[in-house]
Coordinates of C-alpha atoms and ligand atoms in Angstrom, one line a residue:
X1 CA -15.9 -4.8 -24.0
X2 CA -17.4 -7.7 -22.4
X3 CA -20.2 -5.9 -20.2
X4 CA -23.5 -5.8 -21.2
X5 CA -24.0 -2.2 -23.6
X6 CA -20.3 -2.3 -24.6
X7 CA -19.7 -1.8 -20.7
X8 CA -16.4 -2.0 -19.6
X9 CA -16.6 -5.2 -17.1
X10 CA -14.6 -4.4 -14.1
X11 CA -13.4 -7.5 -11.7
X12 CA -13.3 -5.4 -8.0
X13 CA -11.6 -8.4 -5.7
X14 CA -10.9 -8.3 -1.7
X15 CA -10.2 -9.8 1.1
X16 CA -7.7 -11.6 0.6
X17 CA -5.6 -13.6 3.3
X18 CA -3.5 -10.9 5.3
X19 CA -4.6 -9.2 8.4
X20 CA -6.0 -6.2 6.5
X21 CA -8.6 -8.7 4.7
X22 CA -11.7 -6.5 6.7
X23 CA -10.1 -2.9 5.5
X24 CA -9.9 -4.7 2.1
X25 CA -13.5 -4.6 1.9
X26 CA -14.1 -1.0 3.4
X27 CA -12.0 -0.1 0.4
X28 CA -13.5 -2.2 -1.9
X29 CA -16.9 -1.1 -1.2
X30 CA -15.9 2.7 -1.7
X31 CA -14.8 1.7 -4.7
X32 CA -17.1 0.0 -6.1
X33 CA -20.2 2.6 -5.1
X34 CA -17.7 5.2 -7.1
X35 CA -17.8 3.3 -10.7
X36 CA -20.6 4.4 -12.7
X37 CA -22.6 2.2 -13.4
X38 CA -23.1 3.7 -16.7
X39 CA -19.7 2.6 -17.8
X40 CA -18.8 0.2 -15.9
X41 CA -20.4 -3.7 -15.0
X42 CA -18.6 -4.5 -12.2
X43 CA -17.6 -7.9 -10.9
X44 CA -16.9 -8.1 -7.0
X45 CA -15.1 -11.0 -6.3
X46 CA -14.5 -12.0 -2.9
X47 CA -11.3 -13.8 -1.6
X48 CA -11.6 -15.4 1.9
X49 CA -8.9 -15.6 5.0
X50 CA -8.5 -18.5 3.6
X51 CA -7.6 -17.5 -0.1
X52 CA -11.1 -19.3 -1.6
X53 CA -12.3 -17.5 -4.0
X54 CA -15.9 -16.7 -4.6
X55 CA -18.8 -14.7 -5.9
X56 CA -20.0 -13.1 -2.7
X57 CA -23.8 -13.2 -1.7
X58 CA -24.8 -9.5 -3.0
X59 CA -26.2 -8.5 0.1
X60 CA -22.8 -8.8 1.8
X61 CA -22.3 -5.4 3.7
X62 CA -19.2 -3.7 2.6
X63 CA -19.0 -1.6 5.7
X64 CA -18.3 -1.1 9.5
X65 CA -21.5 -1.8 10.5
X66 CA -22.4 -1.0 14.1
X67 CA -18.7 -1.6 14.9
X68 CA -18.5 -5.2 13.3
X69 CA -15.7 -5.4 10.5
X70 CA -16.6 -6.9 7.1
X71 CA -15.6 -10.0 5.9
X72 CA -15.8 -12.4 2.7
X73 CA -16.7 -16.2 4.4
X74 CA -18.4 -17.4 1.1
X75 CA -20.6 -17.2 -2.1
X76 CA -20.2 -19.2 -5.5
X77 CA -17.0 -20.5 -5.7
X78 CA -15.2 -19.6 -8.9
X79 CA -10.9 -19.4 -10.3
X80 CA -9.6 -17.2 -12.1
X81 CA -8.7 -18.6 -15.4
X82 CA -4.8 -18.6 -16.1
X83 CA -4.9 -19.2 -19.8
X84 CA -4.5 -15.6 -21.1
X85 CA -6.9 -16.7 -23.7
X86 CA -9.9 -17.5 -21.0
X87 CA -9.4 -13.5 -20.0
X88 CA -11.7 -14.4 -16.7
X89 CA -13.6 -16.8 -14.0
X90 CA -15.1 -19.7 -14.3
X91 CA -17.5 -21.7 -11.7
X92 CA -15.8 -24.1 -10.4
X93 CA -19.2 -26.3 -9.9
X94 CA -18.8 -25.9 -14.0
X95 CA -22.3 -24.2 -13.8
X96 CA -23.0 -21.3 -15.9
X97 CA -20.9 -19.3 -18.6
X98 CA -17.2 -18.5 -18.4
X99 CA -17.3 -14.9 -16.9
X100 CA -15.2 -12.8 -19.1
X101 CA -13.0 -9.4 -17.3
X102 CA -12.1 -6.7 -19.5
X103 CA -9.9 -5.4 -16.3
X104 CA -9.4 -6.1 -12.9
X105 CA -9.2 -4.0 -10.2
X106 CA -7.3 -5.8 -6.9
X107 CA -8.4 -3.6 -3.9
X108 CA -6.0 -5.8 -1.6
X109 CA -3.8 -4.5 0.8
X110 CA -0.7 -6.3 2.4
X111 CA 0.6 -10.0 1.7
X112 CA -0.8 -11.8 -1.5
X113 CA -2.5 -8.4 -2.5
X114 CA 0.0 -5.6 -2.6
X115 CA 3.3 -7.8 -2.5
X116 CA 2.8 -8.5 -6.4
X117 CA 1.4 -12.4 -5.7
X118 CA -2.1 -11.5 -7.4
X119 CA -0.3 -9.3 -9.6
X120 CA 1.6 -12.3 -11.2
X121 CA -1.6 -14.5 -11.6
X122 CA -3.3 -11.8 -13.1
X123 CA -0.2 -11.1 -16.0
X124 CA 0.1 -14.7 -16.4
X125 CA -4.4 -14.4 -17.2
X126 CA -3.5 -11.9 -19.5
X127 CA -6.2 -9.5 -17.4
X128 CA -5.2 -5.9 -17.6
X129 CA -5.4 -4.3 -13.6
X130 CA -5.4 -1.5 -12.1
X131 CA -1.5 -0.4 -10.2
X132 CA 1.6 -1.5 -10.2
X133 CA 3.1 -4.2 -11.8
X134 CA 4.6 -7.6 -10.0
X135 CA 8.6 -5.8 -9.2
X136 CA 6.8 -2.9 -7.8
X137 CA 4.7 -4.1 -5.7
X138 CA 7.2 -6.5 -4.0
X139 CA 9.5 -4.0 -3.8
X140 CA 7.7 -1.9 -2.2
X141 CA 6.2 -4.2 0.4
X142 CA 9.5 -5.0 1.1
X143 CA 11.3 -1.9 3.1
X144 CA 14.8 -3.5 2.9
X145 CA 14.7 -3.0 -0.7
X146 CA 12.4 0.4 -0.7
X147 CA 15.4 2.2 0.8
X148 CA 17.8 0.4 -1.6
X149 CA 15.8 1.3 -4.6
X150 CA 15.6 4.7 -3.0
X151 CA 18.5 4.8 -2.2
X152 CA 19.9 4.5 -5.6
X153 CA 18.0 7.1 -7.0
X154 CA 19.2 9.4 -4.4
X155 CA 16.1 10.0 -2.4
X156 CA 16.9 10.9 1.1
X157 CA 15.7 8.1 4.0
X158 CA 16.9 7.4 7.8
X159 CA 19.4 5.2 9.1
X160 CA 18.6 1.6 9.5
X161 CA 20.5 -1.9 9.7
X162 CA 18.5 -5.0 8.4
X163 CA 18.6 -8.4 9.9
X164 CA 18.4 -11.2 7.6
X165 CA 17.3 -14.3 9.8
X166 CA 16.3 -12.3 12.8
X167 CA 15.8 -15.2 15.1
X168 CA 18.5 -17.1 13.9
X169 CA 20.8 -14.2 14.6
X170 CA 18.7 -13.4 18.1
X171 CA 19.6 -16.9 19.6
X172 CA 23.4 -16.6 18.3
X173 CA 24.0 -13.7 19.8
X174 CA 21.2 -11.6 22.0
X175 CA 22.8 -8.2 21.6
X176 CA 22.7 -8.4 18.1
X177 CA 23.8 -4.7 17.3
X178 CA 27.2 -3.7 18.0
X179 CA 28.2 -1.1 20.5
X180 CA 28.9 1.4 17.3
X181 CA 25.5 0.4 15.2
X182 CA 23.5 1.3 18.9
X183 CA 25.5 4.5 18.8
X184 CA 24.8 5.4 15.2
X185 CA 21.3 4.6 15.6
X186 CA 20.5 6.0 18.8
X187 CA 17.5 5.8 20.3
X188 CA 14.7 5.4 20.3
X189 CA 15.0 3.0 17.3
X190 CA 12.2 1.3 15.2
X191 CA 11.6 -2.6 15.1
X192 CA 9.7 -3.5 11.7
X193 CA 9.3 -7.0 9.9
X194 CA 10.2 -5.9 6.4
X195 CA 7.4 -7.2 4.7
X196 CA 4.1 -6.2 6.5
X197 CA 1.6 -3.2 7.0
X198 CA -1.0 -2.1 9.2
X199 CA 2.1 -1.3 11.9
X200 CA 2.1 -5.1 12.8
X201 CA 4.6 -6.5 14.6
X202 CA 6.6 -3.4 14.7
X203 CA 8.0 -1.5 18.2
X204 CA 9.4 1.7 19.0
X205 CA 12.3 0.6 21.7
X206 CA 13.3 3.6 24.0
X207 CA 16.0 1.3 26.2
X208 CA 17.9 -1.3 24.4
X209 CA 17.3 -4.0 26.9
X210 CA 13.7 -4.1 25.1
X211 CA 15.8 -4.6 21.7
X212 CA 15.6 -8.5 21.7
X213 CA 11.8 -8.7 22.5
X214 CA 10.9 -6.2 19.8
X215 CA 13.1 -8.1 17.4
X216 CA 11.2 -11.6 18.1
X217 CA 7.9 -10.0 17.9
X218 CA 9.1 -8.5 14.4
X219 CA 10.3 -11.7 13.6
X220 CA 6.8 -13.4 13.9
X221 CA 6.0 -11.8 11.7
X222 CA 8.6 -11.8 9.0
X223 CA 12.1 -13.3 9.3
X224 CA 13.7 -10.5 7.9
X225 CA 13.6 -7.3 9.6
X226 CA 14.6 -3.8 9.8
X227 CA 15.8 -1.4 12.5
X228 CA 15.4 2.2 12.0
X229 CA 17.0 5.1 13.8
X230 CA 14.1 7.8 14.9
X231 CA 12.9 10.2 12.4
X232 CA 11.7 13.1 14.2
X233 CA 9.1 15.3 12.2
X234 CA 5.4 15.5 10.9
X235 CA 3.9 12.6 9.4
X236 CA 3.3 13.5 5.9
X237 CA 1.7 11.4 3.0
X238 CA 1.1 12.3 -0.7
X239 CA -1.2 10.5 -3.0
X240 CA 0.4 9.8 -6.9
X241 CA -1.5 8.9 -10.0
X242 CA 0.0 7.8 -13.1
X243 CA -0.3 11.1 -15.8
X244 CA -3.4 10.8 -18.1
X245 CA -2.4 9.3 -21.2
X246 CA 1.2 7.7 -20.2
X247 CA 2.1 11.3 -19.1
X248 CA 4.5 11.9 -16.3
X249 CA 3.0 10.7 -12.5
X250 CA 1.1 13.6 -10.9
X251 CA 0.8 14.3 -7.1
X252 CA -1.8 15.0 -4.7
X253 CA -1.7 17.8 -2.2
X254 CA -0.2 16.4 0.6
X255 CA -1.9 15.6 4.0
X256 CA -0.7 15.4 7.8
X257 CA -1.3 13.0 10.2
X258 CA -1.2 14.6 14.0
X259 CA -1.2 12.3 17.0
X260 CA -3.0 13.2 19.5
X261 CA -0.7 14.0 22.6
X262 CA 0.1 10.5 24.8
X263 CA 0.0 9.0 21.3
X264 CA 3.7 8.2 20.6
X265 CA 3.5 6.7 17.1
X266 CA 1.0 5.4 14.8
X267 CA 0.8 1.7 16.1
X268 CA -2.6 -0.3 14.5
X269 CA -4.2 0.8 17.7
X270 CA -4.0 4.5 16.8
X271 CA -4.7 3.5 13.1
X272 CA -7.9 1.8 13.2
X273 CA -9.3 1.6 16.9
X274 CA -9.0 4.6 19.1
X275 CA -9.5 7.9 18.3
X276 CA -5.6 9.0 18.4
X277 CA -5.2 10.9 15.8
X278 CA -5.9 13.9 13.6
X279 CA -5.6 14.2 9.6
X280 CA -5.5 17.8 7.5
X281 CA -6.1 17.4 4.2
X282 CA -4.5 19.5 3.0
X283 CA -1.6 19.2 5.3
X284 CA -0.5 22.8 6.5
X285 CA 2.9 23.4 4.6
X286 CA 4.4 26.5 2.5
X287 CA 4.1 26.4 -0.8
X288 CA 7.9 25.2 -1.1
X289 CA 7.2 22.5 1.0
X290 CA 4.1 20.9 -0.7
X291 CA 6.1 21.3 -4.0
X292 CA 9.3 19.2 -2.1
X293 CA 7.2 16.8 -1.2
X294 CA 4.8 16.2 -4.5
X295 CA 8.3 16.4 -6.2
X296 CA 9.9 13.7 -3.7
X297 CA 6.6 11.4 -4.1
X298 CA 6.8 11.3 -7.9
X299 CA 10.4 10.6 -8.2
X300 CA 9.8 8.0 -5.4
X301 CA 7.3 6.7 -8.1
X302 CA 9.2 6.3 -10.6
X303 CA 12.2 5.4 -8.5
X304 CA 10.3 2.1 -7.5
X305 CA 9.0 1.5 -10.8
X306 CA 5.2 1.8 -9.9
X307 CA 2.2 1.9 -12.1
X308 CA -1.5 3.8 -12.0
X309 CA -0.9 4.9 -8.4
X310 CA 0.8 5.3 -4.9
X311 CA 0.8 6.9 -1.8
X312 CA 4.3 8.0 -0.4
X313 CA 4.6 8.9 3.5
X314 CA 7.2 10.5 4.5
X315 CA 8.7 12.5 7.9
X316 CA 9.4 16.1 7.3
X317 CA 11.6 17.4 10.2
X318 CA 15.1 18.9 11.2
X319 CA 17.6 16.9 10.6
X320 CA 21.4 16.6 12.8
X321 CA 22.2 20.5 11.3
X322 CA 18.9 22.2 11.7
X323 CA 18.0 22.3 8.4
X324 CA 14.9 21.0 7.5
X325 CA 14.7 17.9 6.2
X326 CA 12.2 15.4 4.2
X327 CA 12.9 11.9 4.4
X328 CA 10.8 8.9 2.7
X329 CA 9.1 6.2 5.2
X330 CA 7.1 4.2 2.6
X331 CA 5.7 3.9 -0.1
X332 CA 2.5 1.9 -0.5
X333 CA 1.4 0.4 -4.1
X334 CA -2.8 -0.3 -2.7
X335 CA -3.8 2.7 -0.4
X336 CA -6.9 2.6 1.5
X337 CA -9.7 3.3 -0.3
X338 CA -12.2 3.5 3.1
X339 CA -14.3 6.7 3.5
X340 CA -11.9 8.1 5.8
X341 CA -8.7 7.0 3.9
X342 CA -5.8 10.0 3.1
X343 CA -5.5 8.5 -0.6
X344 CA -9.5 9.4 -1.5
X345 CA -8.7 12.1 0.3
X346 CA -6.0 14.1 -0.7
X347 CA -7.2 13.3 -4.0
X348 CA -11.0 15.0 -3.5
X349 CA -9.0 17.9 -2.1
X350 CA -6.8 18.4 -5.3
X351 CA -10.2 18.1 -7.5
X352 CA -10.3 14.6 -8.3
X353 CA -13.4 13.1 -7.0
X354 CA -13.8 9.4 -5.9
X355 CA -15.2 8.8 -9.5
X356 CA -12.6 10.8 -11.5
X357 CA -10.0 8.8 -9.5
X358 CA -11.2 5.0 -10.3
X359 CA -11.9 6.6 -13.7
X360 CA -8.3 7.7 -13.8
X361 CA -7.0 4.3 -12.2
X362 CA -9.1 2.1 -14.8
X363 CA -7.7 4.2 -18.0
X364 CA -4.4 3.6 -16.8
X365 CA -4.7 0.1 -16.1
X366 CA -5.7 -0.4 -19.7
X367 CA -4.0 2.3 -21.2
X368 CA -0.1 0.6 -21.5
X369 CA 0.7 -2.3 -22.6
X370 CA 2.1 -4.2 -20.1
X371 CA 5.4 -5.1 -21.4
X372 CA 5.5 -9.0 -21.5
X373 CA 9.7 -8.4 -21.7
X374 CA 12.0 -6.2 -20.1
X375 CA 11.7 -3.2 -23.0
X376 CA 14.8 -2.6 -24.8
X377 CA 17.9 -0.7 -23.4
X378 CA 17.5 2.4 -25.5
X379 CA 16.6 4.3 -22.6
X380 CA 12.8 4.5 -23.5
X381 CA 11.5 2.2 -20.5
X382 CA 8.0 4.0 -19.5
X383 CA 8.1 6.6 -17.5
Ligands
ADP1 N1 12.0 5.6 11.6 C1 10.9 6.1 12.2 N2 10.9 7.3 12.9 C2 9.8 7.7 13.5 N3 8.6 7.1 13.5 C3 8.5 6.0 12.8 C4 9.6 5.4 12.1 N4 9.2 4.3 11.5 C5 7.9 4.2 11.8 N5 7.5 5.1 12.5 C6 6.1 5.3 13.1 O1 5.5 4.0 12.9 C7 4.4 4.0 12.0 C8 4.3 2.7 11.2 O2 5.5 2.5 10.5 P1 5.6 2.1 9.0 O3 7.0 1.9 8.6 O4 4.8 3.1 8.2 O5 4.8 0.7 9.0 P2 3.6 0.1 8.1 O6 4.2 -0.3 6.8 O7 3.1 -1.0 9.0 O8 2.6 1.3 7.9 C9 4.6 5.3 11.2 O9 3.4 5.8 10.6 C10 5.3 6.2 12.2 O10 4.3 6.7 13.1
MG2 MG1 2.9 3.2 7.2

């Protein structure tokens, strides 16, 4: 325990350099006005747009504040120390103690956050953190390989082609999809970088002479991307947590989100700046359903190798026979934490408070160790 007290001493850091730097923060500052400060001394470390790392000035608002977003621009600048035996920051004006971590807690969402970047500097510190581990997370910022991880452990998803070198493969040929992969797909189709969040740079095309244009704009963003036939359905997430002591994953009660009618999907407009849509939490399922989906969320869990927690979205609808059917959109390894987020959420409504849940997430997060090495092929890899 490096705190003061025998405190556990908590590093909270966002920011961060992606485009969801500002939700970083909301998150970050629900999470760190849920650690008690009884148990926990807590750390927040800021990292800017930029990817500077600092100290922030403690009066820094962790809020929307009369509409304005948060943001980190500065403070004391410090590093994170990458000799496991440092376990910490230091100032990097070399003023002041080494500041030891007992665990860190990344609240980062999106590239160098949730893609497994951090993750790696903080296994080579030797810092303990809270979620998954580096394969996780990359995998599952990365849809092309969430379906095939998904895929191999049987879990059902929709129809999509990926398109290594988008724009490579947009200037050699415009059409890009054949006559027969249009057909298969149908329309409308969905136009995704693979690695992004936040719906950014993706499209829903409804004519395929829009096809090109929503593949460029996807390939801003990322030069792979992914184009997926229509799900029809309700949007429906689940939250996960890793089982107290290195039991099995448990689920959340799912939620719903309902757009609002003239809302056609949940672009980042919907998301974050109009009032477009509607969440239950609970969602309104059957019994039967909630179970298919908290069963679907923790084998999703596993199935991507993910640690501490995740939130799994998914579209449950009727597929080509009727029949109902639940297929997997996503799953993300840093929910939101805001307020308002589904992950807090659907958590509070299955009786784990915002306290019990970073309680849960920091026992986790030190509970296993890490495996430096693959573990050994007896079949006992943590479950
Ligand atoms: N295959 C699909 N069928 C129907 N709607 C989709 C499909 N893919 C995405 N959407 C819509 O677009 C939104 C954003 O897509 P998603 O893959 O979740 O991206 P992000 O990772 O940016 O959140 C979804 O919440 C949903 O409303
Ligand atoms: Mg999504």
């Amino acid at each position: 325990m490096s705190g003061q007290a025998g405190k556990l001493r908590v590093g909270v850091v966002f920011g961060g350099r992606s485009a969801e730097h500002p939700i970083s923060c909301v998150s970050a500052g629900s999470a760190l006005a849920a650690l008690d400060p009884d148990r926990y001394e807590v750390v927040p470390v800021g990292i800017t747009r930029d990817g500077g790392w600092v100290l922030p000035d403690p009066a820094l608002r962790l809020a929307i504040v009369d509409g304005v977003l948060p943001e980190v621009t500065g403070g004391t600048a410090v590093t994170l120390v990458g000799d496991p035996a440092g376990r910490g920051l230091v100032r990097l004006d070399g003023a002041g103690p080494r500041i030891e971590l007992d665990v860190v807690f990344p609240v980062l969402h999106g590239a160098y956050g949730e893609d497994g970047t951090i993750q790696g500097l903080l296994e080579m510190s030797g810092l303990p953190y809270v979620g998954s581990g580096v394969f996780a997370s990359a995998a599952s910022m990365d849809k092309e390989f969430t379906k095939k991880l998904l895929a191999a452990a049987g879990l059902p998803q929709g129809d999509h082609v990926v398109l290594r070198d988008a724009a490579g493969a947009l200037s050699a040929d415009p059409s890009l999809l054949d006559e027969a992969a249009r057909e298969r797909l149908g329309l409308p189709v969905f136009v995704k970088p693979s690695r992004a969040g936040s719906s950014i740079g993706i499209s829903r095309v409804t004519d395929w002479a829009q096809f090109p244009e929503a593949v460029a704009a996807a390939a801003a963003v990322d030069p792979k991307v992914v184009v997926e036939a229509a799900v029809p359905g309700r949007e429906i997430e689940c939250g996960v947590l890793a089982g107290p002591g290195g039991g099995p994953p448990e689920a959340s009660l799912p939620a719903e989100i309902r757009l609002r009618p003239g809302t056609d999907w949940y672009d980042f407009t919907a998301k974050y700046l109009a009032d477009a849509a509607e969440f239950d939490v609970p969602a309104g399922l059957t019994l039967e359903q909630t179970r298919a989906v908290q069963a679907a969320a923790c084998r999703a869990y596993l199935a991507m190798d993910c640690q501490g927690l995740a939130r799994v979205d998914f579209f449950l609808g009727a597929g080509p026979d009727g029949a109902e059917r639940l297929v997997i959109n996503e799953v993300n390894t840093m929910p939101g934490f805001t307020p308002i987020s589904m992950f807090p959420r659907m958590w509070a409504a299955s009786g784990v408070d915002f306290a019990g849940l970073v309680d849960r997430l920091v026992e986790a997060a030190l509970a296993p160790a890490r495996p430096a090495v693959v573990p050994a092929l007896d079949g006992g890899a943590r479950a």
